Amino acid sequence: MVASSVLGFPRIGANREVKKAVEGYWAGKLSADELTKVAADVKKANWTSLKERGVDLIPSGDFSLYDHVLDHSAAFNVIPKRYLGHNLSPLDVYFAMGRGRQADGVDVPASEMKKWFDSNYHFVVPEFSEETEFKLNFNKALEEFKEAKAIGINTRPVVLGPVTFLALGKRAKEASNTFEPISLLPKLLPIYKQLLADLKAAGADWVQVDEPILVLDVAANYEKQFATAYAELAPVSPKISLTTYYGRLDSNVNFVAKLPIAGLHIDLDRAPEQLEQVVAAIKSTNAVLSLGVVSGRNIWKTDFQAALKFGQKAIEALGPDRVVIATSSSLLHTPVTLEAETKLTPEQKDWFAFALEKASEVATLAAALSGSQDAKISSAVEANKASIAKRREFERTSDDAVRRRVAAITPEQLERKSPFAVRKEVQAKHLNLPKFPTTTIGSFPQTKEIRTARAKLGKKEITEEEYKEFIKKEIENVVRFQEKIGLDLLVHGEPERNDMVQYFGEQLHGFVFTQNGWVQSYGSRYVRPPIIVSDVSRPGPMTVEWSSYAQSLTDKPMKGMLTGPVTILNWSFPRADVSREIQCKQLALALRDEVIDLEKAGIKAVQVDEPALREGLPLRKADWDAYLAWALPSFKLATAGVSDALQTHSHFCYSDFGDIFPSIQALDADVISIEFSKSDAKLLNTFKQYGYSNQIGPGVYDIHSPRVPSEQEIKDRIKTMLEIIPESLLFINPDCGLKTRGWKETEASLVNLVNAARWARQTWP
């Protein structure tokens, strides 16, 4: 019999219950016990729903109140000393690590966040040193296994693997320069053995051990560590299903096949070409092969005919008892269910499958491959065939004007009229900014009043004109505030925007939207990615009205704010029938028109954000050049159609940009702003290595934490930056947009930022 499996499930709740409860706890409105009760209810609902849909291997231990890597760090006692000794509860220590804390005499910054592989999910980076002492503070996998068992559901616990845990961590400040986190493996393995032995004693038959590091090039360096780790773990553990996702094993399969594991999971959504190689490598073993044929990263209905072919090929080589049909990765990256979507047309709804629908898909595929005679299974397979045929028919339609325009792109359209040195002089006269100019990344706090007004407009409780008047007042308040505290290059604050991608998608042809398609980005920050369903074009200006209005309120220069083509693509659910390159160039042309219109309207600077540029980079270095060959030109296509006087900005955050810093330079933006405050000055080493000829604003404080940085902290960061960055090139700005912050902390933080910039002008006149 072919079994079915889901690797992980959204932990947000069908109606975002977890977000509401976590933020309620932070606000002091919910107790820890009440928060725990909400979490328990969501976990129970998840397990029950998966069982009802016929999934055989149901995950437990994948739930999190903030981040699964942070959970692992807290469980294994990887807690930096700065969070200890403050008389905080374990739960408050946990949240302080994730988001910082500045209350009751405690003032600690948040830990660093990074993108989880090539996704828009952020994880909290573990910090290791020679002094790290592992111990099992709690066994989360065991606790959740028992929770599920108590309601009659047998689950497969999920645990982050030891090699990936160490490999994704970073050297703590107190560590020596030669220390490598992977050297701690001998100290870590006894704790894993304890965790896994406890699971086995509790009756767990299988355990899913996630080692996604195996799809990276660097995993080849860890062959000995993998051999050591699994030789020790296998004898005391439930049957281990070694789980990889997001990419291909490549040559790493050669040593993985020798590990004493009972099962191996591979991602056939992102890397379908690897099936033959992996089957050949494990055929002589007894390992079960889990086939990730149902996408955990996109929302398109699975093509059953294609998936069944993968399954049949594996069965022919291994037999049905050694094959599992699974999601390609955790369903963390997909919305919970289509059931709540009432505004999609029946045709559109038939295209998609969210998490619960994907659970039904794996169960149906497994049953079909097992030779089920159930009429419901054969009916589902036929219905899927009809759905896919209808979608393919729709995909054959295209916007000829858009396709022709993409085909007509010329090299000249990708270049500014003059080199940066010339543009810098023209812009200096045009904008008249002081030395060390101050600015923000774009958004200001999205208050309850703003969200309420937007909701009222959606419910038609207020008119479009009433809503516009409200937005105008919000913009004026933001402009007056910036003038009052002395910021130099202003923004309009983006009160009209629900999300930095959704807002643009709603004004472009080619997108559809969900009502409840929420996906976790980090902590309690959820997004609703738009879905690209057809060719993309801009029917008219998208931001000109609001940026022009903001500029009319002040004599200071106003910065237009756009999201870049690569980021819109990566933070949407893209089409599966057209290449990402084509979709990105279509977006770039739409944005090019917008940038040109902003300049015509009198806007002197335009920021085109590309925080997802690094995120979209393929996981294997061999694939980088092909990606950069269209990603970089797409940004340049969007920004190069203006005069030398317009100052172009771009923003990047929460990734290891050192890998592609020369590519960032090649974008030729006049100014880039980049996350810096939590990266332990790693970027400074990048600047030392590569230099940077254009203007740059490394973020001077972390906006993902409610903590207010002191003026001295910002001064210290400026001083550190000026050791590497020429005075004439430095901008002063926060790490990211201020949308998620409150006004009180925003005002205090920006006042300190402006004062620190004034100090810098006096110190380096």
PDB file of C-alpha atoms in Angstrom, residues 531-753:
ATOM      1  CA  ILE A 531      -2.012  35.159  -7.460  1.00  0.00           C
ATOM      2  CA  ILE A 532      -0.715  35.784 -10.986  1.00  0.00           C
ATOM      3  CA  VAL A 533      -3.106  34.068 -13.386  1.00  0.00           C
ATOM      4  CA  SER A 534      -2.471  35.743 -16.757  1.00  0.00           C
ATOM      5  CA  ASP A 535      -0.309  38.338 -18.559  1.00  0.00           C
ATOM      6  CA  VAL A 536       0.444  41.405 -16.437  1.00  0.00           C
ATOM      7  CA  SER A 537      -0.054  45.012 -17.527  1.00  0.00           C
ATOM      8  CA  ARG A 538      -0.729  48.411 -15.959  1.00  0.00           C
ATOM      9  CA  PRO A 539      -4.058  49.968 -16.985  1.00  0.00           C
ATOM     10  CA  GLY A 540      -3.120  53.318 -15.411  1.00  0.00           C
ATOM     11  CA  PRO A 541      -1.038  55.118 -12.746  1.00  0.00           C
ATOM     12  CA  MET A 542      -0.984  53.345  -9.387  1.00  0.00           C
ATOM     13  CA  THR A 543       0.756  55.667  -6.928  1.00  0.00           C
ATOM     14  CA  VAL A 544       1.048  59.020  -8.677  1.00  0.00           C
ATOM     15  CA  GLU A 545      -2.042  60.552  -7.080  1.00  0.00           C
ATOM     16  CA  TRP A 546      -0.888  59.982  -3.498  1.00  0.00           C
ATOM     17  CA  SER A 547       2.793  60.829  -4.019  1.00  0.00           C
ATOM     18  CA  SER A 548       1.839  64.017  -5.866  1.00  0.00           C
ATOM     19  CA  TYR A 549      -0.551  65.014  -3.122  1.00  0.00           C
ATOM     20  CA  ALA A 550       2.141  64.452  -0.487  1.00  0.00           C
ATOM     21  CA  GLN A 551       4.636  66.538  -2.489  1.00  0.00           C
ATOM     22  CA  SER A 552       2.112  69.361  -2.717  1.00  0.00           C
ATOM     23  CA  LEU A 553       2.140  69.613   1.085  1.00  0.00           C
ATOM     24  CA  THR A 554       5.852  70.308   1.512  1.00  0.00           C
ATOM     25  CA  ASP A 555       8.879  72.025  -0.005  1.00  0.00           C
ATOM     26  CA  LYS A 556      11.070  69.094   0.967  1.00  0.00           C
ATOM     27  CA  PRO A 557      11.607  66.390  -1.663  1.00  0.00           C
ATOM     28  CA  MET A 558       9.166  63.477  -1.622  1.00  0.00           C
ATOM     29  CA  LYS A 559      10.186  59.910  -2.432  1.00  0.00           C
ATOM     30  CA  GLY A 560       7.799  57.788  -4.491  1.00  0.00           C
ATOM     31  CA  MET A 561       7.461  54.222  -3.243  1.00  0.00           C
ATOM     32  CA  LEU A 562       7.154  51.125  -5.437  1.00  0.00           C
ATOM     33  CA  THR A 563       7.727  47.410  -4.981  1.00  0.00           C
ATOM     34  CA  GLY A 564      10.157  45.970  -7.511  1.00  0.00           C
ATOM     35  CA  PRO A 565       9.354  43.377 -10.166  1.00  0.00           C
ATOM     36  CA  VAL A 566      11.408  40.559  -8.637  1.00  0.00           C
ATOM     37  CA  THR A 567       9.793  41.061  -5.235  1.00  0.00           C
ATOM     38  CA  ILE A 568       6.256  41.261  -6.598  1.00  0.00           C
ATOM     39  CA  LEU A 569       6.933  38.008  -8.425  1.00  0.00           C
ATOM     40  CA  ASN A 570       8.514  36.218  -5.466  1.00  0.00           C
ATOM     41  CA  TRP A 571       5.905  37.406  -2.965  1.00  0.00           C
ATOM     42  CA  SER A 572       3.000  36.403  -5.182  1.00  0.00           C
ATOM     43  CA  PHE A 573       1.914  32.925  -6.149  1.00  0.00           C
ATOM     44  CA  PRO A 574       3.273  32.910  -9.717  1.00  0.00           C
ATOM     45  CA  ARG A 575       1.912  31.198 -12.789  1.00  0.00           C
ATOM     46  CA  ALA A 576       3.137  27.658 -13.364  1.00  0.00           C
ATOM     47  CA  ASP A 577       2.710  27.716 -17.151  1.00  0.00           C
ATOM     48  CA  VAL A 578       4.943  30.697 -17.987  1.00  0.00           C
ATOM     49  CA  SER A 579       8.560  31.209 -16.942  1.00  0.00           C
ATOM     50  CA  ARG A 580       9.383  33.470 -14.017  1.00  0.00           C
ATOM     51  CA  GLU A 581      11.535  35.487 -16.421  1.00  0.00           C
ATOM     52  CA  ILE A 582       8.568  36.373 -18.640  1.00  0.00           C
ATOM     53  CA  GLN A 583       6.373  37.240 -15.646  1.00  0.00           C
ATOM     54  CA  CYS A 584       9.110  39.417 -14.141  1.00  0.00           C
ATOM     55  CA  LYS A 585       9.703  41.363 -17.352  1.00  0.00           C
ATOM     56  CA  GLN A 586       5.975  42.005 -17.679  1.00  0.00           C
ATOM     57  CA  LEU A 587       5.973  43.423 -14.144  1.00  0.00           C
ATOM     58  CA  ALA A 588       9.084  45.479 -14.899  1.00  0.00           C
ATOM     59  CA  LEU A 589       7.453  47.145 -17.894  1.00  0.00           C
ATOM     60  CA  ALA A 590       4.401  48.045 -15.817  1.00  0.00           C
ATOM     61  CA  LEU A 591       6.629  49.561 -13.130  1.00  0.00           C
ATOM     62  CA  ARG A 592       8.760  51.388 -15.714  1.00  0.00           C
ATOM     63  CA  ASP A 593       5.659  53.270 -16.824  1.00  0.00           C
ATOM     64  CA  GLU A 594       4.886  54.123 -13.202  1.00  0.00           C
ATOM     65  CA  VAL A 595       8.384  55.461 -12.485  1.00  0.00           C
ATOM     66  CA  ILE A 596       8.261  57.653 -15.594  1.00  0.00           C
ATOM     67  CA  ASP A 597       4.842  59.001 -14.584  1.00  0.00           C
ATOM     68  CA  LEU A 598       6.082  59.786 -11.074  1.00  0.00           C
ATOM     69  CA  GLU A 599       8.915  61.875 -12.480  1.00  0.00           C
ATOM     70  CA  LYS A 600       6.528  63.690 -14.815  1.00  0.00           C
ATOM     71  CA  ALA A 601       4.376  64.484 -11.764  1.00  0.00           C
ATOM     72  CA  GLY A 602       7.279  66.251 -10.051  1.00  0.00           C
ATOM     73  CA  ILE A 603       8.556  63.491  -7.790  1.00  0.00           C
ATOM     74  CA  LYS A 604      12.333  63.822  -7.388  1.00  0.00           C
ATOM     75  CA  ALA A 605      13.185  60.394  -5.976  1.00  0.00           C
ATOM     76  CA  VAL A 606      11.625  56.964  -6.438  1.00  0.00           C
ATOM     77  CA  GLN A 607      12.368  53.874  -4.362  1.00  0.00           C
ATOM     78  CA  VAL A 608      11.834  50.510  -6.028  1.00  0.00           C
ATOM     79  CA  ASP A 609      12.165  47.906  -3.292  1.00  0.00           C
ATOM     80  CA  GLU A 610      13.732  44.525  -3.991  1.00  0.00           C
ATOM     81  CA  PRO A 611      13.955  42.745  -0.617  1.00  0.00           C
ATOM     82  CA  ALA A 612      13.278  39.424  -2.367  1.00  0.00           C
ATOM     83  CA  LEU A 613      16.166  39.671  -4.845  1.00  0.00           C
ATOM     84  CA  ARG A 614      18.444  37.442  -2.734  1.00  0.00           C
ATOM     85  CA  GLU A 615      15.543  35.266  -1.617  1.00  0.00           C
ATOM     86  CA  GLY A 616      14.788  34.359  -5.223  1.00  0.00           C
ATOM     87  CA  LEU A 617      18.355  33.230  -5.861  1.00  0.00           C
ATOM     88  CA  PRO A 618      18.430  29.492  -6.634  1.00  0.00           C
ATOM     89  CA  LEU A 619      19.725  27.287  -3.843  1.00  0.00           C
ATOM     90  CA  ARG A 620      22.450  25.781  -6.022  1.00  0.00           C
ATOM     91  CA  LYS A 621      25.223  28.095  -7.173  1.00  0.00           C
ATOM     92  CA  ALA A 622      25.276  26.449 -10.586  1.00  0.00           C
ATOM     93  CA  ASP A 623      21.827  27.958 -11.196  1.00  0.00           C
ATOM     94  CA  TRP A 624      22.629  31.520 -10.095  1.00  0.00           C
ATOM     95  CA  ASP A 625      23.745  32.988 -13.394  1.00  0.00           C
ATOM     96  CA  ALA A 626      20.559  31.947 -15.185  1.00  0.00           C
ATOM     97  CA  TYR A 627      18.445  33.676 -12.494  1.00  0.00           C
ATOM     98  CA  LEU A 628      20.518  36.849 -12.310  1.00  0.00           C
ATOM     99  CA  ALA A 629      20.493  37.101 -16.107  1.00  0.00           C
ATOM    100  CA  TRP A 630      16.821  38.105 -15.957  1.00  0.00           C
ATOM    101  CA  ALA A 631      16.354  39.349 -12.375  1.00  0.00           C
ATOM    102  CA  LEU A 632      18.909  42.175 -12.600  1.00  0.00           C
ATOM    103  CA  PRO A 633      17.776  43.416 -16.027  1.00  0.00           C
ATOM    104  CA  SER A 634      14.167  43.397 -14.795  1.00  0.00           C
ATOM    105  CA  PHE A 635      15.031  45.897 -12.044  1.00  0.00           C
ATOM    106  CA  LYS A 636      17.017  48.048 -14.460  1.00  0.00           C
ATOM    107  CA  LEU A 637      14.193  47.935 -16.983  1.00  0.00           C
ATOM    108  CA  ALA A 638      11.832  49.256 -14.309  1.00  0.00           C
ATOM    109  CA  THR A 639      14.099  52.127 -13.210  1.00  0.00           C
ATOM    110  CA  ALA A 640      16.168  53.267 -16.206  1.00  0.00           C
ATOM    111  CA  GLY A 641      13.562  55.213 -18.167  1.00  0.00           C
ATOM    112  CA  VAL A 642      14.017  58.501 -16.290  1.00  0.00           C
ATOM    113  CA  SER A 643      16.308  61.520 -16.431  1.00  0.00           C
ATOM    114  CA  ASP A 644      19.597  61.863 -14.553  1.00  0.00           C
ATOM    115  CA  ALA A 645      17.896  64.170 -12.054  1.00  0.00           C
ATOM    116  CA  LEU A 646      15.597  61.492 -10.635  1.00  0.00           C
ATOM    117  CA  GLN A 647      17.258  59.714  -7.717  1.00  0.00           C
ATOM    118  CA  THR A 648      16.477  55.989  -7.737  1.00  0.00           C
ATOM    119  CA  HIS A 649      16.535  54.059  -4.466  1.00  0.00           C
ATOM    120  CA  SER A 650      16.167  50.374  -3.675  1.00  0.00           C
ATOM    121  CA  HIS A 651      15.834  48.465  -0.419  1.00  0.00           C
ATOM    122  CA  PHE A 652      17.076  45.006   0.637  1.00  0.00           C
ATOM    123  CA  CYS A 653      16.647  43.144   3.920  1.00  0.00           C
ATOM    124  CA  TYR A 654      17.008  39.913   5.913  1.00  0.00           C
ATOM    125  CA  SER A 655      19.197  37.797   3.681  1.00  0.00           C
ATOM    126  CA  ASP A 656      22.878  37.061   3.147  1.00  0.00           C
ATOM    127  CA  PHE A 657      23.547  39.677   0.499  1.00  0.00           C
ATOM    128  CA  GLY A 658      27.295  39.167   0.602  1.00  0.00           C
ATOM    129  CA  ASP A 659      26.842  36.341  -1.887  1.00  0.00           C
ATOM    130  CA  ILE A 660      25.482  38.647  -4.567  1.00  0.00           C
ATOM    131  CA  PHE A 661      26.743  42.087  -3.579  1.00  0.00           C
ATOM    132  CA  PRO A 662      28.376  42.631  -6.983  1.00  0.00           C
ATOM    133  CA  SER A 663      24.943  41.979  -8.495  1.00  0.00           C
ATOM    134  CA  ILE A 664      23.391  44.598  -6.209  1.00  0.00           C
ATOM    135  CA  GLN A 665      26.046  47.031  -7.416  1.00  0.00           C
ATOM    136  CA  ALA A 666      25.149  46.138 -10.999  1.00  0.00           C
ATOM    137  CA  LEU A 667      21.574  47.327 -10.420  1.00  0.00           C
ATOM    138  CA  ASP A 668      23.003  50.872 -10.575  1.00  0.00           C
ATOM    139  CA  ALA A 669      20.464  52.328  -8.137  1.00  0.00           C
ATOM    140  CA  ASP A 670      21.565  55.771  -6.979  1.00  0.00           C
ATOM    141  CA  VAL A 671      20.925  54.821  -3.337  1.00  0.00           C
ATOM    142  CA  ILE A 672      20.415  51.453  -1.686  1.00  0.00           C
ATOM    143  CA  SER A 673      19.184  50.894   1.858  1.00  0.00           C
ATOM    144  CA  ILE A 674      20.005  47.565   3.427  1.00  0.00           C
ATOM    145  CA  GLU A 675      19.374  45.705   6.691  1.00  0.00           C
ATOM    146  CA  PHE A 676      22.318  46.179   9.028  1.00  0.00           C
ATOM    147  CA  SER A 677      21.274  46.525  12.666  1.00  0.00           C
ATOM    148  CA  LYS A 678      21.088  42.790  13.473  1.00  0.00           C
ATOM    149  CA  SER A 679      23.698  41.450  11.089  1.00  0.00           C
ATOM    150  CA  ASP A 680      26.626  42.000  13.471  1.00  0.00           C
ATOM    151  CA  ALA A 681      28.351  44.208  10.921  1.00  0.00           C
ATOM    152  CA  LYS A 682      28.733  41.320   8.454  1.00  0.00           C
ATOM    153  CA  LEU A 683      27.840  43.785   5.734  1.00  0.00           C
ATOM    154  CA  LEU A 684      30.816  45.917   6.616  1.00  0.00           C
ATOM    155  CA  ASN A 685      33.065  43.025   5.686  1.00  0.00           C
ATOM    156  CA  THR A 686      31.167  42.828   2.412  1.00  0.00           C
ATOM    157  CA  PHE A 687      31.756  46.540   1.814  1.00  0.00           C
ATOM    158  CA  LYS A 688      35.442  46.026   2.586  1.00  0.00           C
ATOM    159  CA  GLN A 689      35.623  43.181   0.100  1.00  0.00           C
ATOM    160  CA  TYR A 690      33.718  44.751  -2.778  1.00  0.00           C
ATOM    161  CA  GLY A 691      33.418  48.467  -2.024  1.00  0.00           C
ATOM    162  CA  TYR A 692      30.339  50.381  -3.103  1.00  0.00           C
ATOM    163  CA  SER A 693      30.487  53.320  -5.454  1.00  0.00           C
ATOM    164  CA  ASN A 694      26.901  54.575  -5.194  1.00  0.00           C
ATOM    165  CA  GLN A 695      25.126  55.957  -2.128  1.00  0.00           C
ATOM    166  CA  ILE A 696      24.068  53.570   0.621  1.00  0.00           C
ATOM    167  CA  GLY A 697      21.983  53.553   3.778  1.00  0.00           C
ATOM    168  CA  PRO A 698      22.693  50.590   6.088  1.00  0.00           C
ATOM    169  CA  GLY A 699      19.805  50.468   8.559  1.00  0.00           C
ATOM    170  CA  VAL A 700      20.647  52.002  11.924  1.00  0.00           C
ATOM    171  CA  TYR A 701      17.904  50.264  13.925  1.00  0.00           C
ATOM    172  CA  ASP A 702      15.677  47.185  13.779  1.00  0.00           C
ATOM    173  CA  ILE A 703      12.042  47.953  13.016  1.00  0.00           C
ATOM    174  CA  HIS A 704      10.810  44.385  13.517  1.00  0.00           C
ATOM    175  CA  SER A 705      11.079  44.915  17.264  1.00  0.00           C
ATOM    176  CA  PRO A 706       9.031  47.382  19.335  1.00  0.00           C
ATOM    177  CA  ARG A 707      12.228  48.366  21.110  1.00  0.00           C
ATOM    178  CA  VAL A 708      13.333  52.032  20.789  1.00  0.00           C
ATOM    179  CA  PRO A 709      17.068  52.413  20.035  1.00  0.00           C
ATOM    180  CA  SER A 710      18.934  55.023  22.013  1.00  0.00           C
ATOM    181  CA  GLU A 711      20.522  57.994  20.278  1.00  0.00           C
ATOM    182  CA  GLN A 712      23.929  56.668  21.343  1.00  0.00           C
ATOM    183  CA  GLU A 713      23.289  53.291  19.709  1.00  0.00           C
ATOM    184  CA  ILE A 714      22.584  55.011  16.411  1.00  0.00           C
ATOM    185  CA  LYS A 715      25.649  57.218  16.770  1.00  0.00           C
ATOM    186  CA  ASP A 716      27.766  54.133  17.385  1.00  0.00           C
ATOM    187  CA  ARG A 717      26.399  52.486  14.245  1.00  0.00           C
ATOM    188  CA  ILE A 718      27.065  55.593  12.165  1.00  0.00           C
ATOM    189  CA  LYS A 719      30.628  55.711  13.488  1.00  0.00           C
ATOM    190  CA  THR A 720      31.133  52.043  12.606  1.00  0.00           C
ATOM    191  CA  MET A 721      29.746  52.574   9.102  1.00  0.00           C
ATOM    192  CA  LEU A 722      32.033  55.529   8.448  1.00  0.00           C
ATOM    193  CA  GLU A 723      35.060  53.329   9.055  1.00  0.00           C
ATOM    194  CA  ILE A 724      34.247  51.724   5.711  1.00  0.00           C
ATOM    195  CA  ILE A 725      31.747  53.902   3.812  1.00  0.00           C
ATOM    196  CA  PRO A 726      32.834  57.303   2.448  1.00  0.00           C
ATOM    197  CA  GLU A 727      31.093  60.241   4.144  1.00  0.00           C
ATOM    198  CA  SER A 728      29.720  61.503   0.835  1.00  0.00           C
ATOM    199  CA  LEU A 729      27.817  58.266   0.191  1.00  0.00           C
ATOM    200  CA  LEU A 730      26.128  57.566   3.556  1.00  0.00           C
ATOM    201  CA  PHE A 731      22.357  57.877   4.087  1.00  0.00           C
ATOM    202  CA  ILE A 732      20.832  57.470   7.570  1.00  0.00           C
ATOM    203  CA  ASN A 733      17.670  55.342   7.730  1.00  0.00           C
ATOM    204  CA  PRO A 734      15.957  52.492   9.633  1.00  0.00           C
ATOM    205  CA  ASP A 735      16.295  48.849   8.597  1.00  0.00           C
ATOM    206  CA  CYS A 736      12.885  48.556   6.971  1.00  0.00           C
ATOM    207  CA  GLY A 737       9.402  50.083   6.703  1.00  0.00           C
ATOM    208  CA  LEU A 738       7.501  51.134   9.837  1.00  0.00           C
ATOM    209  CA  LYS A 739       4.111  49.617   8.981  1.00  0.00           C
ATOM    210  CA  THR A 740       4.048  47.154  11.882  1.00  0.00           C
ATOM    211  CA  ARG A 741       5.193  49.580  14.555  1.00  0.00           C
ATOM    212  CA  GLY A 742       3.170  51.864  16.833  1.00  0.00           C
ATOM    213  CA  TRP A 743       3.363  55.638  16.605  1.00  0.00           C
ATOM    214  CA  LYS A 744       4.900  56.133  20.048  1.00  0.00           C
ATOM    215  CA  GLU A 745       7.937  53.955  19.370  1.00  0.00           C
ATOM    216  CA  THR A 746       8.190  55.245  15.786  1.00  0.00           C
ATOM    217  CA  GLU A 747       8.380  58.870  16.883  1.00  0.00           C
ATOM    218  CA  ALA A 748      10.918  58.173  19.623  1.00  0.00           C
ATOM    219  CA  SER A 749      13.106  56.095  17.314  1.00  0.00           C
ATOM    220  CA  LEU A 750      13.080  58.586  14.438  1.00  0.00           C
ATOM    221  CA  VAL A 751      13.798  61.538  16.723  1.00  0.00           C
ATOM    222  CA  ASN A 752      16.883  59.674  17.929  1.00  0.00           C
ATOM    223  CA  LEU A 753      17.825  58.912  14.321  1.00  0.00           C
TER     224      LEU A 753
END
